[in-house]
Short mmCIF file of C-alpha atoms and ligand atoms in Angstrom, two decimals:
data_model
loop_
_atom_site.label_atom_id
_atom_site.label_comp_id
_atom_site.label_asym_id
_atom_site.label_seq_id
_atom_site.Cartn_x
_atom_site.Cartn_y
_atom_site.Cartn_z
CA UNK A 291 0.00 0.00 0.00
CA UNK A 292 1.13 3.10 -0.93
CA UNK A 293 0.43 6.29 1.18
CA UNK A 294 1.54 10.03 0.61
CA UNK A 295 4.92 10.91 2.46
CA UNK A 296 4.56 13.74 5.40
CA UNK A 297 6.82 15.39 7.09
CA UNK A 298 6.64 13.92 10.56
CA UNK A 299 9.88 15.95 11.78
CA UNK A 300 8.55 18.39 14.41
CA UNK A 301 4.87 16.74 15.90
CA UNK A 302 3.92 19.35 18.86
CA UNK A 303 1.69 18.12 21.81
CA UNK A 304 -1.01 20.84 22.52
CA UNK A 305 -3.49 20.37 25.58
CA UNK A 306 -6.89 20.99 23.95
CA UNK A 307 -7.43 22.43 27.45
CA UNK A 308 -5.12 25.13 26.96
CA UNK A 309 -6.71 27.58 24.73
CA UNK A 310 -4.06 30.02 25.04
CA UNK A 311 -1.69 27.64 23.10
CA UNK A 312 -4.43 26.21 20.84
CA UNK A 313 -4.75 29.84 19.92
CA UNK A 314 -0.90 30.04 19.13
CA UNK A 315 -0.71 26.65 16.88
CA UNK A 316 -1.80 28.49 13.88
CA UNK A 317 1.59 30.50 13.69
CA UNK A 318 3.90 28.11 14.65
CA UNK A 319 5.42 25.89 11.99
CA UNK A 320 5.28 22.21 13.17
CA UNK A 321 4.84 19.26 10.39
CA UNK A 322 2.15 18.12 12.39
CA UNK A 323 0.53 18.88 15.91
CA UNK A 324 -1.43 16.91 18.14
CA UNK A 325 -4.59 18.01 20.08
CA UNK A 326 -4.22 16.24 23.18
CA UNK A 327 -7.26 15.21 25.34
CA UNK A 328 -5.33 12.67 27.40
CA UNK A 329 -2.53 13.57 30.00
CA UNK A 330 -2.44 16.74 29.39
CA UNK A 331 -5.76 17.15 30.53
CA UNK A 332 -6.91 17.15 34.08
CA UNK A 333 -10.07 14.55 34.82
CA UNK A 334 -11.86 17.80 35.44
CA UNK A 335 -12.11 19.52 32.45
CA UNK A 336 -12.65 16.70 29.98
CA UNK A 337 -15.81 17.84 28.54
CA UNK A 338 -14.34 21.44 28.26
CA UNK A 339 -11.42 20.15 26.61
CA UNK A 340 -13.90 18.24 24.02
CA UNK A 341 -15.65 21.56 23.60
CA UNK A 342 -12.80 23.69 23.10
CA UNK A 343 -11.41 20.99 20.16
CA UNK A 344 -14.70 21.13 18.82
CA UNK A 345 -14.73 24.74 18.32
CA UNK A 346 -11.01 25.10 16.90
CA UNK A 347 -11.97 22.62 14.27
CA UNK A 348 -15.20 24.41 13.63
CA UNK A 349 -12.89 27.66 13.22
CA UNK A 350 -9.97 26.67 11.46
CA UNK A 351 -10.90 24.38 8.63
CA UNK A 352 -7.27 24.60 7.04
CA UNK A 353 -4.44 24.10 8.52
CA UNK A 354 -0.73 23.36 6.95
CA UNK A 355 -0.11 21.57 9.40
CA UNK A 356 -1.21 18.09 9.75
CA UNK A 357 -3.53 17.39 12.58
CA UNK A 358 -3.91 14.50 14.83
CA UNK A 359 -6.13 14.36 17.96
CA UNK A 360 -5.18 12.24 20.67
CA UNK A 361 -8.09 10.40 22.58
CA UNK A 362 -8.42 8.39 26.45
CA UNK A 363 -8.08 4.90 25.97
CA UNK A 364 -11.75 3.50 25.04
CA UNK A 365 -11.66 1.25 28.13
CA UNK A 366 -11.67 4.62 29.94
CA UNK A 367 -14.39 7.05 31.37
CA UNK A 368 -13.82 9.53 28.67
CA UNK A 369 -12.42 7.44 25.32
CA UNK A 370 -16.03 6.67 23.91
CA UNK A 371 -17.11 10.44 24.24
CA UNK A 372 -13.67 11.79 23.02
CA UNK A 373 -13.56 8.98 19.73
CA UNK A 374 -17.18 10.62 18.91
CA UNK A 375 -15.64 14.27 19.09
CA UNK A 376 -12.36 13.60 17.57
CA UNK A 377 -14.46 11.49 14.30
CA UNK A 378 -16.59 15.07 14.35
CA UNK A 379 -13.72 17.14 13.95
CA UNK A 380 -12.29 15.37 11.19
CA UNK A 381 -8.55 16.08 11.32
CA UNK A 382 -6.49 14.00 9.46
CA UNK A 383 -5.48 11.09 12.09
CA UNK A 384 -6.61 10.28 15.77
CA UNK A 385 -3.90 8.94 17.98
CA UNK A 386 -4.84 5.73 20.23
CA UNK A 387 -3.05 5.69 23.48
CA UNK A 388 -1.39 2.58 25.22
CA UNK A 389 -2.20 0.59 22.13
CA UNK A 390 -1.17 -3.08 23.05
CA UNK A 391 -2.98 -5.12 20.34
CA UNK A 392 -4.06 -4.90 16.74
CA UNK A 393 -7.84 -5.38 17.88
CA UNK A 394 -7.10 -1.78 19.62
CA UNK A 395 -6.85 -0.32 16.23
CA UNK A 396 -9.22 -2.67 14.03
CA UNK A 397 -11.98 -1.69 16.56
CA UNK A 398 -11.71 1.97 16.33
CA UNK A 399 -11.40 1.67 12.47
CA UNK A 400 -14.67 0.19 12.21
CA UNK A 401 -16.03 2.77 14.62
CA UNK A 402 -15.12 5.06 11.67
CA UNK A 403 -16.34 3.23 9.03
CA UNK A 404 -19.89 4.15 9.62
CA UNK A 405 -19.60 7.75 9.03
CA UNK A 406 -16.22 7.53 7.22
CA UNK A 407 -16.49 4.90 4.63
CA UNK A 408 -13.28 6.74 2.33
CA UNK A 409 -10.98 6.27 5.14
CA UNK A 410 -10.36 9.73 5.27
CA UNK A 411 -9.50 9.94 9.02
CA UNK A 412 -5.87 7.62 9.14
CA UNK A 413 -4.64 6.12 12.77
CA UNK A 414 -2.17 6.39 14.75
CA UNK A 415 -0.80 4.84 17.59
CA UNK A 416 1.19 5.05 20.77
CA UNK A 417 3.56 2.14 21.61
CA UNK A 418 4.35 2.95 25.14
CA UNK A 419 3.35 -0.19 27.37
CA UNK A 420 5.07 -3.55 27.77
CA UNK A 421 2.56 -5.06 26.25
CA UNK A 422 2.17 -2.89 23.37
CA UNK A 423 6.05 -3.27 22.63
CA UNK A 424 5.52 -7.25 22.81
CA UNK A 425 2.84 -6.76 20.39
CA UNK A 426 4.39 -4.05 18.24
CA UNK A 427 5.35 -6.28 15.32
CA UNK A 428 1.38 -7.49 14.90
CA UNK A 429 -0.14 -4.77 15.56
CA UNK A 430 2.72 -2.77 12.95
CA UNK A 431 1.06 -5.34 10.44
CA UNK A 432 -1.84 -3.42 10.10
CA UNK A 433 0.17 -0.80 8.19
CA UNK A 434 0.28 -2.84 5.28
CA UNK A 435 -3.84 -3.04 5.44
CA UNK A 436 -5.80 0.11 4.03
CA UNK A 437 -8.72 -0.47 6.20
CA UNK A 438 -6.70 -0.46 9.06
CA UNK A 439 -6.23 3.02 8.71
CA UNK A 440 -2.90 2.83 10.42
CA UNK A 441 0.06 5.21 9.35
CA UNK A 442 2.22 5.63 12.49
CA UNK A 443 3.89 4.67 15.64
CA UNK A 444 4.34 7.60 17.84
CA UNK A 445 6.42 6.19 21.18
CA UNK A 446 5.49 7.03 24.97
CA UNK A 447 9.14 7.24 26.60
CA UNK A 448 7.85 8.43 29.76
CA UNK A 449 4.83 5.89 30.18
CA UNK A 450 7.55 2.97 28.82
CA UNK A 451 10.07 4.33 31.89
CA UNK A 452 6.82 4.42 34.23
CA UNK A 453 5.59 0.95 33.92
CA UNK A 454 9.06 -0.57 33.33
CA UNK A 455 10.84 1.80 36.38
CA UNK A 456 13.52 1.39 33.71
CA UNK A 457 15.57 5.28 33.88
CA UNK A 458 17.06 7.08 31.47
CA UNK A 459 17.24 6.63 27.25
CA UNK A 460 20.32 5.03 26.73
CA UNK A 461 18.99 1.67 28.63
CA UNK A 462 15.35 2.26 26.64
CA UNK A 463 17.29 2.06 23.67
CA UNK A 464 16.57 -1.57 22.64
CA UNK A 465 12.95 -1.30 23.13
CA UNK A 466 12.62 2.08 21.23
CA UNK A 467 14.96 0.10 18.27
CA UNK A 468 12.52 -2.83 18.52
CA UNK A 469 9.55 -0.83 18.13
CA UNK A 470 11.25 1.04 15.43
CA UNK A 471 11.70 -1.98 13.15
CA UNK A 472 8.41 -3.46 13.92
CA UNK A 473 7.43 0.24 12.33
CA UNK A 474 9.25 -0.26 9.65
CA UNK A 475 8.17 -3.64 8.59
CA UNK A 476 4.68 -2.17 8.45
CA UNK A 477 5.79 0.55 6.27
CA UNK A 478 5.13 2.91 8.72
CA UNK A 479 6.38 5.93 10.21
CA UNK A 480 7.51 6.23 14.07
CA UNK A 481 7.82 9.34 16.18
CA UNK A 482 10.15 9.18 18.84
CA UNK A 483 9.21 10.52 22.38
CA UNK A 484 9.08 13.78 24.08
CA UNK A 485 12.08 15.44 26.02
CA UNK A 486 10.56 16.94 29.15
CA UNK A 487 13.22 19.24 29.57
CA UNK A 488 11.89 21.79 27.65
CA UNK A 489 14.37 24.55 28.70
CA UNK A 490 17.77 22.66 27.97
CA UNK A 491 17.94 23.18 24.38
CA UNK A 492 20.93 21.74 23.37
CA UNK A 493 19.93 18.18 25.33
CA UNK A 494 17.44 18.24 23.28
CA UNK A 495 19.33 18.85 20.06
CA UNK A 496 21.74 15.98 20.94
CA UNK A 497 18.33 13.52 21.85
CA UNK A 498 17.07 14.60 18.09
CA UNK A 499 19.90 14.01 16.71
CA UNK A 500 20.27 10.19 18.70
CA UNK A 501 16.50 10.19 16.58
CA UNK A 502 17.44 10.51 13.62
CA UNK A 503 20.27 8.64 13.60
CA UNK A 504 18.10 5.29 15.39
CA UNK A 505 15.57 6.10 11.84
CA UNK A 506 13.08 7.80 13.86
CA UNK A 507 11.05 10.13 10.97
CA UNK A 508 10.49 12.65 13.93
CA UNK A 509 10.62 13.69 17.19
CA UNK A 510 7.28 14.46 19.82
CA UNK A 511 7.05 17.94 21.45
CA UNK A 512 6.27 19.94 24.05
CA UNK A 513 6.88 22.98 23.28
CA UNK A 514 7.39 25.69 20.50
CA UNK A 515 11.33 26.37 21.25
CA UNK A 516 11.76 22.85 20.18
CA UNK A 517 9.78 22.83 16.35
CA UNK A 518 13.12 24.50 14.68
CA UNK A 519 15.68 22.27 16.14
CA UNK A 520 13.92 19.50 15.11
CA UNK A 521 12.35 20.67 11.43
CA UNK A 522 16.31 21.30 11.13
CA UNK A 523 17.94 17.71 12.42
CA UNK A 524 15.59 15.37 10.65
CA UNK A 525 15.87 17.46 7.46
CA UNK A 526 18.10 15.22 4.98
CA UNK A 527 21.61 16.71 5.30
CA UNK A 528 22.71 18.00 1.94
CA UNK A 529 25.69 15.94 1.24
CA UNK A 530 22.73 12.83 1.44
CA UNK A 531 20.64 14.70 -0.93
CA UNK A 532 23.31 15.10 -3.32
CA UNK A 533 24.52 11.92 -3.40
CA UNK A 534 20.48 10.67 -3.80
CA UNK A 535 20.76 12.57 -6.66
CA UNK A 536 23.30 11.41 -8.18
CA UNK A 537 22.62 7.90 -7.54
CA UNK A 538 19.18 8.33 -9.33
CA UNK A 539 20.54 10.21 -12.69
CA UNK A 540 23.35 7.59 -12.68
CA UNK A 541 21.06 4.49 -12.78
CA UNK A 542 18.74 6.70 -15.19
CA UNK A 543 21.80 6.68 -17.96
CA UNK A 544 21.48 4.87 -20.79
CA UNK A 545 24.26 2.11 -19.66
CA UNK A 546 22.91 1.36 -16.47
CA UNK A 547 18.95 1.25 -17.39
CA UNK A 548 19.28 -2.51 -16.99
CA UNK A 549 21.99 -3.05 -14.11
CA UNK A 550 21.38 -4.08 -10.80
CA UNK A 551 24.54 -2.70 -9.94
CA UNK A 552 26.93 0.11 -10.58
CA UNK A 553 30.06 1.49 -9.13
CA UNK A 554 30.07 5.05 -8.44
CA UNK A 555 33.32 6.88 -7.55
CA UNK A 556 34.88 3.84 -5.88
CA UNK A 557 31.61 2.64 -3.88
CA UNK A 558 29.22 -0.21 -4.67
CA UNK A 559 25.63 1.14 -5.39
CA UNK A 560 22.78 -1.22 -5.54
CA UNK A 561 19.07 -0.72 -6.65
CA UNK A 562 17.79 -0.96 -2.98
CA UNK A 563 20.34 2.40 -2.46
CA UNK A 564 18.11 3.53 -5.75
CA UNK A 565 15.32 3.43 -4.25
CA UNK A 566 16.37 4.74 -0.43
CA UNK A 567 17.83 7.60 -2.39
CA UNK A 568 14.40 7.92 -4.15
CA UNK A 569 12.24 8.03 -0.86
CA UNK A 570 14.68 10.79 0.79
CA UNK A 571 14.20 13.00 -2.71
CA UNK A 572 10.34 12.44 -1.93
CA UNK A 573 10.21 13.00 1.57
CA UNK A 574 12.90 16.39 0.56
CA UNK A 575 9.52 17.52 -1.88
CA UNK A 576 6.82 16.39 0.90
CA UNK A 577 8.66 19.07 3.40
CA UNK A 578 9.35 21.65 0.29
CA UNK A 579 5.55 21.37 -0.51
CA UNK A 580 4.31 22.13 2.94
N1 COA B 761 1.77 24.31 22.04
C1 COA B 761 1.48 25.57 21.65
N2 COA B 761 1.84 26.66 22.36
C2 COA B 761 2.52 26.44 23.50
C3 COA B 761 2.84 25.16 23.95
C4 COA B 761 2.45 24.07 23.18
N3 COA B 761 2.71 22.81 23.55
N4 COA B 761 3.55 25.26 25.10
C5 COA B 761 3.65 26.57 25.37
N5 COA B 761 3.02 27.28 24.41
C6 COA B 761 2.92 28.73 24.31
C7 COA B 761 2.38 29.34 25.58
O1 COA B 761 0.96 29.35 25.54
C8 COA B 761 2.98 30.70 25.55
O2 COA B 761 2.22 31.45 24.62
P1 COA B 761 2.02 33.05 24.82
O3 COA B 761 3.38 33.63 24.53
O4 COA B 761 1.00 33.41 23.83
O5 COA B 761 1.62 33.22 26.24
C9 COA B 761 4.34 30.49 24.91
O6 COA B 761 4.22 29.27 24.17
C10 COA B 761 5.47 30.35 25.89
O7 COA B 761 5.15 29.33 26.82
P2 COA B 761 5.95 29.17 28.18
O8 COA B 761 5.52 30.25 29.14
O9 COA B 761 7.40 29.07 27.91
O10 COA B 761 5.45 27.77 28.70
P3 COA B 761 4.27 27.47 29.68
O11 COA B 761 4.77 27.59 31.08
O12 COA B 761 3.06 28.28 29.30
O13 COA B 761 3.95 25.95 29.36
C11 COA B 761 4.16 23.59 29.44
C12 COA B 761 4.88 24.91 29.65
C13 COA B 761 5.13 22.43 29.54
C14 COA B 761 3.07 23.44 30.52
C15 COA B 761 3.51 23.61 28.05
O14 COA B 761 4.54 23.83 27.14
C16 COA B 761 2.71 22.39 27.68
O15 COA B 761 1.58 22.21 28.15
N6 COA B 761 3.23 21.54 26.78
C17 COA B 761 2.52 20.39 26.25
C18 COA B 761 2.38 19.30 27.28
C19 COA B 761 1.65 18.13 26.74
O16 COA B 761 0.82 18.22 25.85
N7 COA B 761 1.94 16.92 27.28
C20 COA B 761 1.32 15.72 26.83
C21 COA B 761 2.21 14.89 25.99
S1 COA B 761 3.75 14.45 26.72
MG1 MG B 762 1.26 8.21 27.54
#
């Protein structure tokens, strides 16, 4: 299945309580931003959170950014009631929390299907449980389904360290790079966690640049100081896109149409590096576009 590329790089959490910084999302330049009626919203103001969402969406049809609303787990007090208003608002995905099995998203998708038959609203989902990290390579599957609706893994670092007491990234790593390939063998994108510490800057340049190098497509926020940093670190570097480009003219010429492949000043270059030079050119025109 093919689906359009995205820029993922800079995905900002914004409590859909807060209408101060709802207010402020249309100015800021995030690839994507996520309306957040979970954690980020106290027990008490639920409903007004729901409300507020609803009336954003009613006033700001367009956006350039794309928009994802994350929703309480269904088994919760609030999911049903925040699924409902999130379907109403039509952005382009709804995040699932604490997904830990593929029925998690096969149920919501056919929650959609009633009033959203062209799969118009995608999926996403948050890997951030033990069990959902077990499960991360079925429930990944799903990507390569269309009416599964499911486009992206967007990790929970904190919940992970929470219900593992497991501290600090570097011993998270091998979960994060497990869930990363079960991501990838769905053909979908992954979104790496959030830093808390909003105010360190340059910890969090070094933690998106870990990101990028693990194959993360982008990096979770919290705030707006970090959308540069990170639109900047998982932008392809320009020494990669020249050398995607010149890998794609040189299999283009006449004497290479039919090689599988070709040596290009000194280095072996194969058809798969054809066609990982081909989706970084793409995903280069996918951020250019925005
Ligand atoms: N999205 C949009 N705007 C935001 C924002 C966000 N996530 N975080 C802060 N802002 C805005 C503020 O509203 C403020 O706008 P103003 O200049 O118009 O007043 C400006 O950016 C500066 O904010 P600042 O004073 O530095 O931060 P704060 O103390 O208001 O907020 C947090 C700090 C951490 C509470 C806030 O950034 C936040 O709620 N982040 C998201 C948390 C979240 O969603 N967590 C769930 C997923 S982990
Ligand atoms: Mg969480």
């Amino acid at each position: 299945m093919i689906r359009p590329l995205r820029p993922r790089r800079s995905v900002l959490y914004v409590p859909a309580s807060n209408t101060r910084a709802m207010a402020k999302t249309a100015s800021l330049n995030a690839d994507a931003i996520i309306f957040d009626l979970e954690d980020a919203v106290a027990p008490d103001v639920k409903e007004d959170a729901r409300e507020a969402l609803r009336n954003y969406f009613h006033a700001h049809q367009h956006c350039t950014a794309e928009r994802i609303i994350r929703i309480n787990c269904l088994s919760s007090e609030w999911g049903a009631e925040d699924l409902l208003a999130a379907r109403a608002c039509r952005p382009e995905a709804i995040l699932l929390p604490k997904v830990e099995t593929p029925q998690d998203i096969t149920g919501v998708a056919e929650i959609l299907e009633e009033t959203d038959a062209s799969e118009g609203i995608r999926l996403w989902a948050m890997i951030e449980t033990p069990r959902g990290i077990l499960n991360a390579d079925e429930i990944a599957e799903l990507g390569l389904r269309s009416t599964a609706r499911l486009d992206c893994f967007v990790v929970g670092s904190n919940d992970i360290s929470k219900e593992t007491g497991t501290k600090g990234r570097a011993l998270l790593a091998t979960w994060l790079m497990q869930v990363l390939l079960c991501a990838k063998a769905g053909k979908l994108d992954i979104i790496d966690g959030v830093y808390n510490n909003f105010a360190d800057l340059d910890g969090f340049a070094a933690e998106c640049d870990e990101a990028a190098q693990m194959g993360f497509d982008g990096k979770t926020l919290i705030h707006p100081s970090q959308i540069e940093i990170a639109n900047t670190v998982f932008l392809p570097d320009p020494e990669s896109v020249a050398e995607a480009r010149f890998i794609v003219q040189a299999f283009s010429d006449r004497e290479n149409l039919n090689k599988g492949v070709i040596s290009l000043n000194g280095k072996m270059v194969e058809r798969l590096h054809l066609e990982a030079a081909k989706k970084l050119l793409a995903k280069l025109d996918a951020i250019g576009e925005k």
